[in-house]
Coordinates of C-alpha atoms in Angstrom, one line a residue:
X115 CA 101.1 53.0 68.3
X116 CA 104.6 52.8 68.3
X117 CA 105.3 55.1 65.6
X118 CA 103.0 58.2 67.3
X119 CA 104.9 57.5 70.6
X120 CA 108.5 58.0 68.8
X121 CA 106.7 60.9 66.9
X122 CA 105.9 62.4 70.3
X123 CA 109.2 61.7 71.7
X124 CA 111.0 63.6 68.6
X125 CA 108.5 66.2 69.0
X126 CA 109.0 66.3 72.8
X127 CA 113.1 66.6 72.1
X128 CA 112.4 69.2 69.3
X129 CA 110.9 71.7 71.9
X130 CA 113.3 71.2 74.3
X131 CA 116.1 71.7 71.4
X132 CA 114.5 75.2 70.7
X133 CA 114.2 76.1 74.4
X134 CA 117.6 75.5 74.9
X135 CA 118.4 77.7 71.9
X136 CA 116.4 80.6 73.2
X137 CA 117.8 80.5 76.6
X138 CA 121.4 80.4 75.1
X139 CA 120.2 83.1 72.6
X140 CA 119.2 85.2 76.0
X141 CA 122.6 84.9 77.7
X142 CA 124.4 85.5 74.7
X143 CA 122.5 89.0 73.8
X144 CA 124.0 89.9 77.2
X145 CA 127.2 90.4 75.3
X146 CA 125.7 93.2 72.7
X147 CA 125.6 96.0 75.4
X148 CA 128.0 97.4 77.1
X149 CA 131.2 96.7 79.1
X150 CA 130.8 94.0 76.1
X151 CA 129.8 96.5 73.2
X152 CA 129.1 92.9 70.6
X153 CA 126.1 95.0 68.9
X154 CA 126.2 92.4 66.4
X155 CA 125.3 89.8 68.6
X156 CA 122.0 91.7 69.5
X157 CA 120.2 91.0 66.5
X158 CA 121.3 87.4 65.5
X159 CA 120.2 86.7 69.4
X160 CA 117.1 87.6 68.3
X161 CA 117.1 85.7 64.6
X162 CA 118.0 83.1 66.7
X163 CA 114.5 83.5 68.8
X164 CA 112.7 84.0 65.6
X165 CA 113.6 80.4 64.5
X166 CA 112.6 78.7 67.3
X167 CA 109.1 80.5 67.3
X168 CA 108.4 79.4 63.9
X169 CA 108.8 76.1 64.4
X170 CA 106.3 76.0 68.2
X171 CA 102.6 76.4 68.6
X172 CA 101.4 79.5 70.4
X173 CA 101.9 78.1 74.3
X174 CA 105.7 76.4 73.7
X175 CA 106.6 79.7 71.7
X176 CA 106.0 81.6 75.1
X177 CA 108.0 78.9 76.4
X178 CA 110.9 79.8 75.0
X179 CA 110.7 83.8 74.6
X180 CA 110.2 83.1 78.9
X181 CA 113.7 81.0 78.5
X182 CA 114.7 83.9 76.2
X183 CA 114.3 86.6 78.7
X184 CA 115.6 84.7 81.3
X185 CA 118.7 84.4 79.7
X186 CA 119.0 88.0 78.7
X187 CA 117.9 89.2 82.7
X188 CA 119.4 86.8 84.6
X189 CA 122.3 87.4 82.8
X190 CA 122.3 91.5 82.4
X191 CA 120.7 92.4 85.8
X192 CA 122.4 90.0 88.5
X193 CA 123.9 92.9 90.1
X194 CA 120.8 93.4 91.4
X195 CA 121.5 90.6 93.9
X196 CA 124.4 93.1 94.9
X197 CA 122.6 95.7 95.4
X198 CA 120.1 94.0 97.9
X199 CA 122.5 91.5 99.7
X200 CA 125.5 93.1 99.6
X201 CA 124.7 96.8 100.5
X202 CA 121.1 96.7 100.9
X203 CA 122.2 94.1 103.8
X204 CA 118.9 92.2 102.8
X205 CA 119.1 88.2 103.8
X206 CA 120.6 86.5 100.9
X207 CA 117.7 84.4 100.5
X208 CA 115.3 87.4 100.3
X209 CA 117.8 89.1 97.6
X210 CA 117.5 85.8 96.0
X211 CA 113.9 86.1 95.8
X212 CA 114.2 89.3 94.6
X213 CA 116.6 89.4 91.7
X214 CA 114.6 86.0 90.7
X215 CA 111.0 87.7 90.9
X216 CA 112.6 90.7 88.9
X217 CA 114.1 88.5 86.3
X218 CA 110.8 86.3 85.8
X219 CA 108.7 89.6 85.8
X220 CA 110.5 90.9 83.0
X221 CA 110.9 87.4 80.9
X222 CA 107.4 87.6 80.8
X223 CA 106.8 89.8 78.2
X224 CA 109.0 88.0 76.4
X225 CA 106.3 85.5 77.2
X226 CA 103.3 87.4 76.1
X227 CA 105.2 88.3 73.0
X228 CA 106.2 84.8 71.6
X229 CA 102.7 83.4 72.2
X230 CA 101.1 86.8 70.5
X231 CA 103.5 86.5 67.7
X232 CA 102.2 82.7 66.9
X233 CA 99.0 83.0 67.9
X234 CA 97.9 86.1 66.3
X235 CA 100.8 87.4 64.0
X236 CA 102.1 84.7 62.0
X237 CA 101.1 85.3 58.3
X238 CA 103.3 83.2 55.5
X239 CA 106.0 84.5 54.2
X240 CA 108.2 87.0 55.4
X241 CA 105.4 89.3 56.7
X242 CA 105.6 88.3 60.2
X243 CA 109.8 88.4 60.3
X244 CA 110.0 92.0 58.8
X245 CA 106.9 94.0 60.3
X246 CA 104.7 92.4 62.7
X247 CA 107.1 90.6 65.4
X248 CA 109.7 94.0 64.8
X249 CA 106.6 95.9 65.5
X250 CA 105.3 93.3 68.8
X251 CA 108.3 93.9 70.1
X252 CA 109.0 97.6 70.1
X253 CA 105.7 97.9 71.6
X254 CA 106.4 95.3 74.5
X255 CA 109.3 97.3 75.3
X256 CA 107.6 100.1 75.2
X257 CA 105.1 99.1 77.8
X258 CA 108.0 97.5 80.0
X259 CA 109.2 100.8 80.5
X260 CA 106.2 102.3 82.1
X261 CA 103.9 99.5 83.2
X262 CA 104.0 98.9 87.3
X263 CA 106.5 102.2 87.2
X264 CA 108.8 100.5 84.3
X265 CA 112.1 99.0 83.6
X266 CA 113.5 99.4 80.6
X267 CA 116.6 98.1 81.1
X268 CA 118.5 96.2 78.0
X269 CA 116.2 97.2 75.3
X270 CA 117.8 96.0 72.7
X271 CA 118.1 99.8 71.0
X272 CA 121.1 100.4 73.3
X273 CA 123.4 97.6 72.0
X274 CA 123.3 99.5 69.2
X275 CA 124.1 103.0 70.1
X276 CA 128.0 102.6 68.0
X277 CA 125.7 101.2 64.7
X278 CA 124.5 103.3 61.9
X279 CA 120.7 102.2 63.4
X280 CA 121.4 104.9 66.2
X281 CA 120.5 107.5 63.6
X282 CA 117.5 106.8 64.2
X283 CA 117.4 107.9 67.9
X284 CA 117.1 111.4 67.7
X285 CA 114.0 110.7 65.3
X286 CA 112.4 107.7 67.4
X287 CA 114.0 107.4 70.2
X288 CA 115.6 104.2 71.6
X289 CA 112.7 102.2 71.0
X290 CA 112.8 103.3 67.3
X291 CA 116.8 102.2 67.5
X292 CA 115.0 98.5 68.7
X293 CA 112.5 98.8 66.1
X294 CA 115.3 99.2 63.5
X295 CA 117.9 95.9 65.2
X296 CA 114.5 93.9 65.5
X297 CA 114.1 94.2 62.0
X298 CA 117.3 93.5 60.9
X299 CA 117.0 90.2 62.9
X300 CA 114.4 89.0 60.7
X301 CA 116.3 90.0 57.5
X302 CA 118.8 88.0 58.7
X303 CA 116.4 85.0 59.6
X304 CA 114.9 85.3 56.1
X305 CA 118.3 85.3 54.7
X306 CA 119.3 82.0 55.0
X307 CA 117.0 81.7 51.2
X308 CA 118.8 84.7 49.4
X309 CA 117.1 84.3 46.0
X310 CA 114.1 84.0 46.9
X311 CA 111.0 86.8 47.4
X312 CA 111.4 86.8 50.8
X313 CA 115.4 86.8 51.3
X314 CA 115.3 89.7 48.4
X315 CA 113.4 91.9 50.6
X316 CA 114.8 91.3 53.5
X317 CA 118.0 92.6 51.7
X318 CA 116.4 95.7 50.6
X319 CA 115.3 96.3 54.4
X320 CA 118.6 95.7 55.8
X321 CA 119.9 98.2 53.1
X322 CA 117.0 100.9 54.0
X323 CA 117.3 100.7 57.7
X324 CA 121.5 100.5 57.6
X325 CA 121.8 103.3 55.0
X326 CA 119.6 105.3 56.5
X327 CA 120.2 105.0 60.0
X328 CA 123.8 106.0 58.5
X329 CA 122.4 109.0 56.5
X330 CA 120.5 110.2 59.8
X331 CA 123.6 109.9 62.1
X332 CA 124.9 113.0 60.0
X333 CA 122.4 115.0 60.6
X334 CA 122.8 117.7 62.9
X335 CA 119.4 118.4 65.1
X336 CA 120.3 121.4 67.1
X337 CA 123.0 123.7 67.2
X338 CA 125.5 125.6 69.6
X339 CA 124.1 128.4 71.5
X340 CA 127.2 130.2 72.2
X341 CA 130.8 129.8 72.5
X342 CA 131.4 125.8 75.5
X343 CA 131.5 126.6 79.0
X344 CA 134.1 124.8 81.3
X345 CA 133.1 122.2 83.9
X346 CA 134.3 120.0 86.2
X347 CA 132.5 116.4 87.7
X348 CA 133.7 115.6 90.9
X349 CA 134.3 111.9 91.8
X350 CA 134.9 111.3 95.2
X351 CA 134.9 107.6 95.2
X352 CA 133.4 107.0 98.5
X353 CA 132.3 103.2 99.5
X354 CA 128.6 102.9 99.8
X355 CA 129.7 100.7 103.2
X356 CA 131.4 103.8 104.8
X357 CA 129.0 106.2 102.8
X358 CA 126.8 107.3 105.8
X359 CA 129.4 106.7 108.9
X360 CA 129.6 108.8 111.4
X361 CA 133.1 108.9 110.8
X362 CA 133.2 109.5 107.6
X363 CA 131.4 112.9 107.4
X364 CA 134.5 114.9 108.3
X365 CA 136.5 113.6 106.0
X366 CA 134.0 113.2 103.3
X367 CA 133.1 116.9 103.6
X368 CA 136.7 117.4 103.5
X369 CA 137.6 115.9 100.7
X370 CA 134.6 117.4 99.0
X371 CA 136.1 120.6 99.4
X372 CA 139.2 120.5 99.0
X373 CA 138.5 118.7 95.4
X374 CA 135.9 122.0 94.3
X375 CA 138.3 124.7 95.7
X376 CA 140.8 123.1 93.3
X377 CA 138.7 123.6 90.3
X378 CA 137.3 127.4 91.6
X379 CA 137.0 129.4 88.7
X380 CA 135.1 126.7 85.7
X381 CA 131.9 127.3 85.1
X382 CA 130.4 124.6 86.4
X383 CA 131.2 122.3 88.6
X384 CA 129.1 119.1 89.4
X385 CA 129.2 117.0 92.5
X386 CA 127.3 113.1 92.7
X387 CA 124.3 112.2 93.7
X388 CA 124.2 112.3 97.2
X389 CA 127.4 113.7 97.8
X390 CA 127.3 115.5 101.2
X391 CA 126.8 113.0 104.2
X392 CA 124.2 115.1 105.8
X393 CA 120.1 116.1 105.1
X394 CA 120.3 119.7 103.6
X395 CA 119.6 121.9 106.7
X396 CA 121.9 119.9 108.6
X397 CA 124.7 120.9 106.0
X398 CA 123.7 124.8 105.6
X399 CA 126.5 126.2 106.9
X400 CA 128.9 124.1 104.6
X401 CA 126.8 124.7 101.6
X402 CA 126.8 128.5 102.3
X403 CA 130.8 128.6 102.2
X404 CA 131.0 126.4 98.9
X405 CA 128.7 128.9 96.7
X406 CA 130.2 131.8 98.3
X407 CA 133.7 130.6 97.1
X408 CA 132.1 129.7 93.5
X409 CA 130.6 133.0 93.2
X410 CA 133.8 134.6 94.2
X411 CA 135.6 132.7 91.4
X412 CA 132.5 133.2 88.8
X413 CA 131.6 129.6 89.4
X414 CA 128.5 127.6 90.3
X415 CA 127.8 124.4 92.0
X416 CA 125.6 121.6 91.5
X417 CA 125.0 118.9 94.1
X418 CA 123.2 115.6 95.2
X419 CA 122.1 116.0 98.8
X420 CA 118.9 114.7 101.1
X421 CA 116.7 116.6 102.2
X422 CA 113.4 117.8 103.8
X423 CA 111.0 120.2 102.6
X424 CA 109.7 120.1 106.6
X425 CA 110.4 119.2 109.9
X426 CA 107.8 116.2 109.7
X427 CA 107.6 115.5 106.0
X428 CA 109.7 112.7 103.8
X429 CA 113.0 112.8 102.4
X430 CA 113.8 113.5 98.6
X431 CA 116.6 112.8 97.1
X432 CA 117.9 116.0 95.2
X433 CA 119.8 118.3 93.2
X434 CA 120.5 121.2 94.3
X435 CA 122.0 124.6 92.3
X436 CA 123.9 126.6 95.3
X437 CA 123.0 130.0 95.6
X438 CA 121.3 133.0 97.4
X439 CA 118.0 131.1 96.6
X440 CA 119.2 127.8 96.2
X441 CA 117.2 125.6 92.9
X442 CA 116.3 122.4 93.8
X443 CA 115.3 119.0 91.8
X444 CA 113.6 116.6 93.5
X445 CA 113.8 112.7 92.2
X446 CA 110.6 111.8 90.4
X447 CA 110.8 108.2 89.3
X448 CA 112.3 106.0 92.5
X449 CA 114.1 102.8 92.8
X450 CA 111.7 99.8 93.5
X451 CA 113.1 97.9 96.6
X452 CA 115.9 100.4 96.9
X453 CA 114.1 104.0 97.8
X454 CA 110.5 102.5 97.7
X455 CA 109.2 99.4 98.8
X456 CA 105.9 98.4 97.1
X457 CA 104.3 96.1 99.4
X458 CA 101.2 96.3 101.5
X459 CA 101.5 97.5 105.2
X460 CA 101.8 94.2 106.8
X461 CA 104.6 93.5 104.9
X462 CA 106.1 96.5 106.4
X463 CA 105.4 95.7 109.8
X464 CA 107.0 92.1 109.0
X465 CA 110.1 94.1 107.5
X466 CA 110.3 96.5 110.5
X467 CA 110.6 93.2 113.1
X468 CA 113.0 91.5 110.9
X469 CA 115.2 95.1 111.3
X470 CA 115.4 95.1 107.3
X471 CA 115.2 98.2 105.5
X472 CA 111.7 99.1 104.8
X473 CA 111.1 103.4 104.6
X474 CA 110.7 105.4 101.6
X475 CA 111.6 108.5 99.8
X476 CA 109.7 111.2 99.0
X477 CA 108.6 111.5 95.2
X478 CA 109.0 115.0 93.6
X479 CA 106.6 117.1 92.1
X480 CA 105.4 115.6 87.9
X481 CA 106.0 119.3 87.2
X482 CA 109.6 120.7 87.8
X483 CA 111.5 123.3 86.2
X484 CA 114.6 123.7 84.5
X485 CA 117.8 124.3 86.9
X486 CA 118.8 127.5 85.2
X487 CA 122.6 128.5 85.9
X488 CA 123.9 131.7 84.5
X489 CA 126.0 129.5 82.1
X490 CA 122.9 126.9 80.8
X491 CA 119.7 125.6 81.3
X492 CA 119.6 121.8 83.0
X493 CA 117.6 119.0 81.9
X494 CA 118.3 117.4 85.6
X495 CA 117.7 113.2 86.7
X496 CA 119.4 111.8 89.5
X497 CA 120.6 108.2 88.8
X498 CA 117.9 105.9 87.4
X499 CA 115.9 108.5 86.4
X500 CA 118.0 108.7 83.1
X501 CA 116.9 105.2 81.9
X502 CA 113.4 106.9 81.0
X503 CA 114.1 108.8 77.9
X504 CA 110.2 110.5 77.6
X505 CA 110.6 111.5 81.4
X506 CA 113.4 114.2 79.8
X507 CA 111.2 115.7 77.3
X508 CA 109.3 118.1 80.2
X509 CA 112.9 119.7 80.4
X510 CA 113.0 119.8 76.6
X511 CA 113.7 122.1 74.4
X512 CA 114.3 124.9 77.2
X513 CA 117.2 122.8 78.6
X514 CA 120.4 123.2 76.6
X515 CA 122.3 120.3 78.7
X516 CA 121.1 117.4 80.2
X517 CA 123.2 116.7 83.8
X518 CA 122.9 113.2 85.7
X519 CA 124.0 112.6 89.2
X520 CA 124.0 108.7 90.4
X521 CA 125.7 106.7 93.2
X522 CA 126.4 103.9 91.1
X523 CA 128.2 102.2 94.1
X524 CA 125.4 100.0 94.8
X525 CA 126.1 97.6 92.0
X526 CA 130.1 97.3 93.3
X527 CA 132.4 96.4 90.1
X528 CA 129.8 94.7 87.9
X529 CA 128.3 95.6 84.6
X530 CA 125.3 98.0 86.0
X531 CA 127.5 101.1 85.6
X532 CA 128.9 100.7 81.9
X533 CA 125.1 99.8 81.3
X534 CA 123.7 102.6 83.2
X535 CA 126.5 104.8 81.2
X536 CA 125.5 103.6 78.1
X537 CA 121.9 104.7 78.7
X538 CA 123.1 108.0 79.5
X539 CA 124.9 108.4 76.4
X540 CA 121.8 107.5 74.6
X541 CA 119.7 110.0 76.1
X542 CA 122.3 112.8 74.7
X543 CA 121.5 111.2 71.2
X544 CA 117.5 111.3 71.6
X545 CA 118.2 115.0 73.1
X546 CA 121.1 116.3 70.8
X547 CA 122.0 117.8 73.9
X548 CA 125.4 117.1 76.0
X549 CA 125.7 115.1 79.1
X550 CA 126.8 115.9 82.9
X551 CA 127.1 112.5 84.3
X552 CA 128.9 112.9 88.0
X553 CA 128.7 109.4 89.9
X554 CA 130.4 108.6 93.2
X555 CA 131.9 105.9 92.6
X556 CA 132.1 106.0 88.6
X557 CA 131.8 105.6 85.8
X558 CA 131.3 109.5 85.7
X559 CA 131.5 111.4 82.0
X560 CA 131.2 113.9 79.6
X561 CA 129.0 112.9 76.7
X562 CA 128.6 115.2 73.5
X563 CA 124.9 115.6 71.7
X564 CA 126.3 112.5 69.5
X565 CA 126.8 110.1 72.6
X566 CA 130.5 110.6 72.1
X567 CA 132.7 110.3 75.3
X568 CA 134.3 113.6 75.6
X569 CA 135.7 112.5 79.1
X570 CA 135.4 109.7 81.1
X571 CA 136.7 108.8 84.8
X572 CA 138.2 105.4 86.2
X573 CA 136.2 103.6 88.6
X574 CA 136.7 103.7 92.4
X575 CA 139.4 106.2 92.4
X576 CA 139.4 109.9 93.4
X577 CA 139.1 112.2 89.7
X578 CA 137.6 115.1 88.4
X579 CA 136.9 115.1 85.0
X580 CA 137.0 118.8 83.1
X581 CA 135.6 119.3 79.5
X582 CA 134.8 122.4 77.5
X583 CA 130.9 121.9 76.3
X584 CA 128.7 123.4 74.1
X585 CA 125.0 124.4 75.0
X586 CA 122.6 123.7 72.7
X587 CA 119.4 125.5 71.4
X588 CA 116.9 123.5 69.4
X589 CA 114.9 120.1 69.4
X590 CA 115.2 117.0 67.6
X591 CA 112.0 115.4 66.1
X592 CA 112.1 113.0 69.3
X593 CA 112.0 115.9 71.4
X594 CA 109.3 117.4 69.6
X595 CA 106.8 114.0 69.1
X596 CA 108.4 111.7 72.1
X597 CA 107.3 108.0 71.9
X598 CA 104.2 109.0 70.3
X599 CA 105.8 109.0 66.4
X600 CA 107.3 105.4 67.1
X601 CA 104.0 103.7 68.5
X602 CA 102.2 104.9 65.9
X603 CA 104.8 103.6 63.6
X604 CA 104.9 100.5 65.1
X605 CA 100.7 100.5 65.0
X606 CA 100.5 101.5 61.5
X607 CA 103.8 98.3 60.5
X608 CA 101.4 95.8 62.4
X609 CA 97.6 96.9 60.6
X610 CA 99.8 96.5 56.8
X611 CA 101.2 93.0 58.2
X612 CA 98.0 91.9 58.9
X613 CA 96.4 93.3 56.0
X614 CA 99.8 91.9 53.5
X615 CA 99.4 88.4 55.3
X616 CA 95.3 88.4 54.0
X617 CA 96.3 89.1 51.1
X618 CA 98.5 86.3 50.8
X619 CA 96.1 84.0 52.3
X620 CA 93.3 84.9 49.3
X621 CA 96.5 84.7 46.4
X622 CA 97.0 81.2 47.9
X623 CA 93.3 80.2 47.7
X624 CA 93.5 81.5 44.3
X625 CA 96.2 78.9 42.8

């Protein structure tokens, strides 16, 4: 009796031990994407989760992927919290509920994984390590990034975007890149017995995905279309706190101008998201003077503004191309709890007594074309919009530049923008096309069809960045197939697990 009470008790500690290991192994994989940039931490994080599955039954191995993801969001997304309390002006114990609800929302696929990987994908050997949890959890982060309108924040394919394994992004895209790093992390876990079947295979996979991913980063997907343009990104480092004063739209407009007169005669020249303090017909006449001095000069403006379509109708947040006939974007994919709240009317009606902020945007049109400047065709997103990599491909291949406008302000000087800039960087790699990325506050940049800074601006000071930039004409395989060739992939890496683990299970019978 005694005995199967201490047994429980060791049992009892065991569990906890392994909990505590994932939720360490969470927080630490913070420190693989950037302003950190530890890509090597990435996938021993996730060895590190591996080990503490293999040793928990199906319902504690949900346990800890949930402490696993909680580490990793509570610890990669807590400017959130900013973005609510501090400039949404939300009561701190609503942005509380908030960043909490957010960051147990997305541990729980980490959840669904860790008790799918033990209850259903667990074969012996080193099966489950090298194809079936790699191939779970591609596919889980796959589905984060589209399921209840997606987040795919800190996939794990980004902390790797300075590795050879980003080869593989113009191919698979970023989920391919996670495919690859989730992989590697159970060829590491499967290591630590280096002679044996297992630990021999798992080096040959490190080699394959490593040597390849380095073979693909040479490869050059599309080419120059003609001879760089000039442009210029415009950072005017406003405060989202003094953003919309009354006040402030004088000098905001002023500074605005005075900044693009100064660089009259690039190409391009690209303003932030939002960047004039007024709806669009409020601001005509200003607009009207700004592309009539850039087509003076041989120039051309794009902006961020609001605006209405009509009188009565909603506001969308834009991009506009100045012109006779101005070309307009409007923003497809909105903020949740930040340009659209999801909640039921009466929730809205409680929101609207309690003076907090409760309207929406309007959502653009699925089917948008390409801004088309005399100088290149733009692949256009407006802030967030850039974290969804298969959103770009409707631009794709007629684009020959992607361009990004954001207001990163709301996250004030915490890791959201170098993450959010590291996203961006990516998409150029999946796209093989250069990056446009004008913010208000920073971190704006140039990004070349590698995901190589070009240019890059401080943050929260006054700069334009100016680059020469090549347009470019052709589509990488990830352009061509999407998500599509790595779901399959990941599909087709599960069926041979399963069907390698069978076959284990009848050689065992056998002896």
């Amino acid at each position: 009796m005694f005995g199967d009470t201490a047994a429980a008790a060791d049992s009892a500690l065991i569990r906890r031990v392994r909990y505590l290991a994932a939720l360490i192994a969470g927080v630490a994989s913070v420190l693989a994407f950037a302003p950190f940039d530890q890509s090597w931490v990435a996938p021993v994080a996730v060895a590190v989760l591996f080990w503490t599955w293999t040793g928990l039954t199906p319902r504690p191995a949900a346990l800890a992927g949930f402490a696993y993801g909680c580490g990793l969001f509570l610890g990669g997304t807590y400017w959130t919290y900013i973005s609510i309390r501090v400039f949404g002006e939300a009561p701190a114990a609503l942005a509380v509920f908030l960043m909490l609800g957010l960051v147990a929302l997305m541990a729980a696929y980490y959840a669904g994984l860790g008790y799918v990987a033990r209850r259903w994908l667990f074969p012996h050997g080193g099966v489950a390590m090298l194809l079936l949890w790699p191939a779970a959890w591609m596919l889980s982060e796959w589905l984060r990034s589209w399921v209840m309108t997606g987040f795919p924040w800190l996939s794990l394919g980004y902390s790797q975007l300075d590795t050879p394994l980003a080869g593989f992004a113009p191919v698979l895209g970023v989920f391919g890149v996670s495919l690859a790093g989730v992989m590697s992390a159970g060829a590491i876990l499967l290591l630590r017995r280096p002679l044996s079947q297992a630990g021999i295979c798992a080096l040959a996979v490190l080699a394959v995905l490593w040597g390849g991913g380095a073979a693909l980063r040479n490869v050059e997907w599309t080419e120059p279309a003609d001879k760089p343009i000039s442009v210029s990104l415009v950072q005017g480092a406003i405060s989202q706190d003094r953003k919309w004063l009354v006040e402030e739209r004088l000098p905001t407009l002023r500074l605005y101008r005075e900044l693009v007169d100064a660089e009259l005669g690039r190409d391009l020249i690209v303003l932030p998201e939002a960047a004039i303090p007024l709806l669009m017909h409020r601001a005509a006449g200003y607009l009207d003077a700004l592309a009539t001095a850039a087509r003076n000069e041989g120039s051309e403006i794009v902006l961020g503004i609001l605006r209405r379509a009509r009188s009565d109708g909603p506001v969308f947040n834009s991009i506009v191309v100045l012109g006779e006939t101005p070309q307009i974007y409007d923003k497809r994919h909105l903020v949740p709890f930040g340009e659209y709240f999801p909640v039921p009317g009466f929730v809205r009606d409680w929101m609207r007594l309690l003076s907090l902020p409760y309207s929406d945007l309007g959502v653009g049109g699925a089917r948008q074309p390409v801004l088309q400047t005399t100088v290149a065709a733009l692949a256009p997103s407006i802030c967030y919009e850039d974290a969804f990599g298969e959103q770009m491909l409707a631009f794709l291949p007629q684009a020959g530049m992607l361009v990004n406008v954001s207001n990163d302000a709301w996250f004030g000087d915490s890791i959201a923008p170098h993450q959010h800039l590291q996203i961006a960087r990516m998409r150029s790699v999946e796209a093989g096309r250069a990056t446009l990325r004008a913010t208000n506050t920073g971190i704006s940049a140039v990004i070349d069809h590698h995901g190589k800074l070009l240019a890059q601006s401080p943050q929260f000071e006054v700069s334009v960045l100016r680059a020469d930039v090549s347009v470019r004409t052709g589509a990488t395989p990830f352009v061509r197939f999407g998500n599509l060739a790595v779901v399959a992939l990941a599909l087709v890496l599960i069926a041979a697990g399963i069907a390698l683990g069978r076959r284990q299970v009848v050689s065992g019978r056998r002896r």
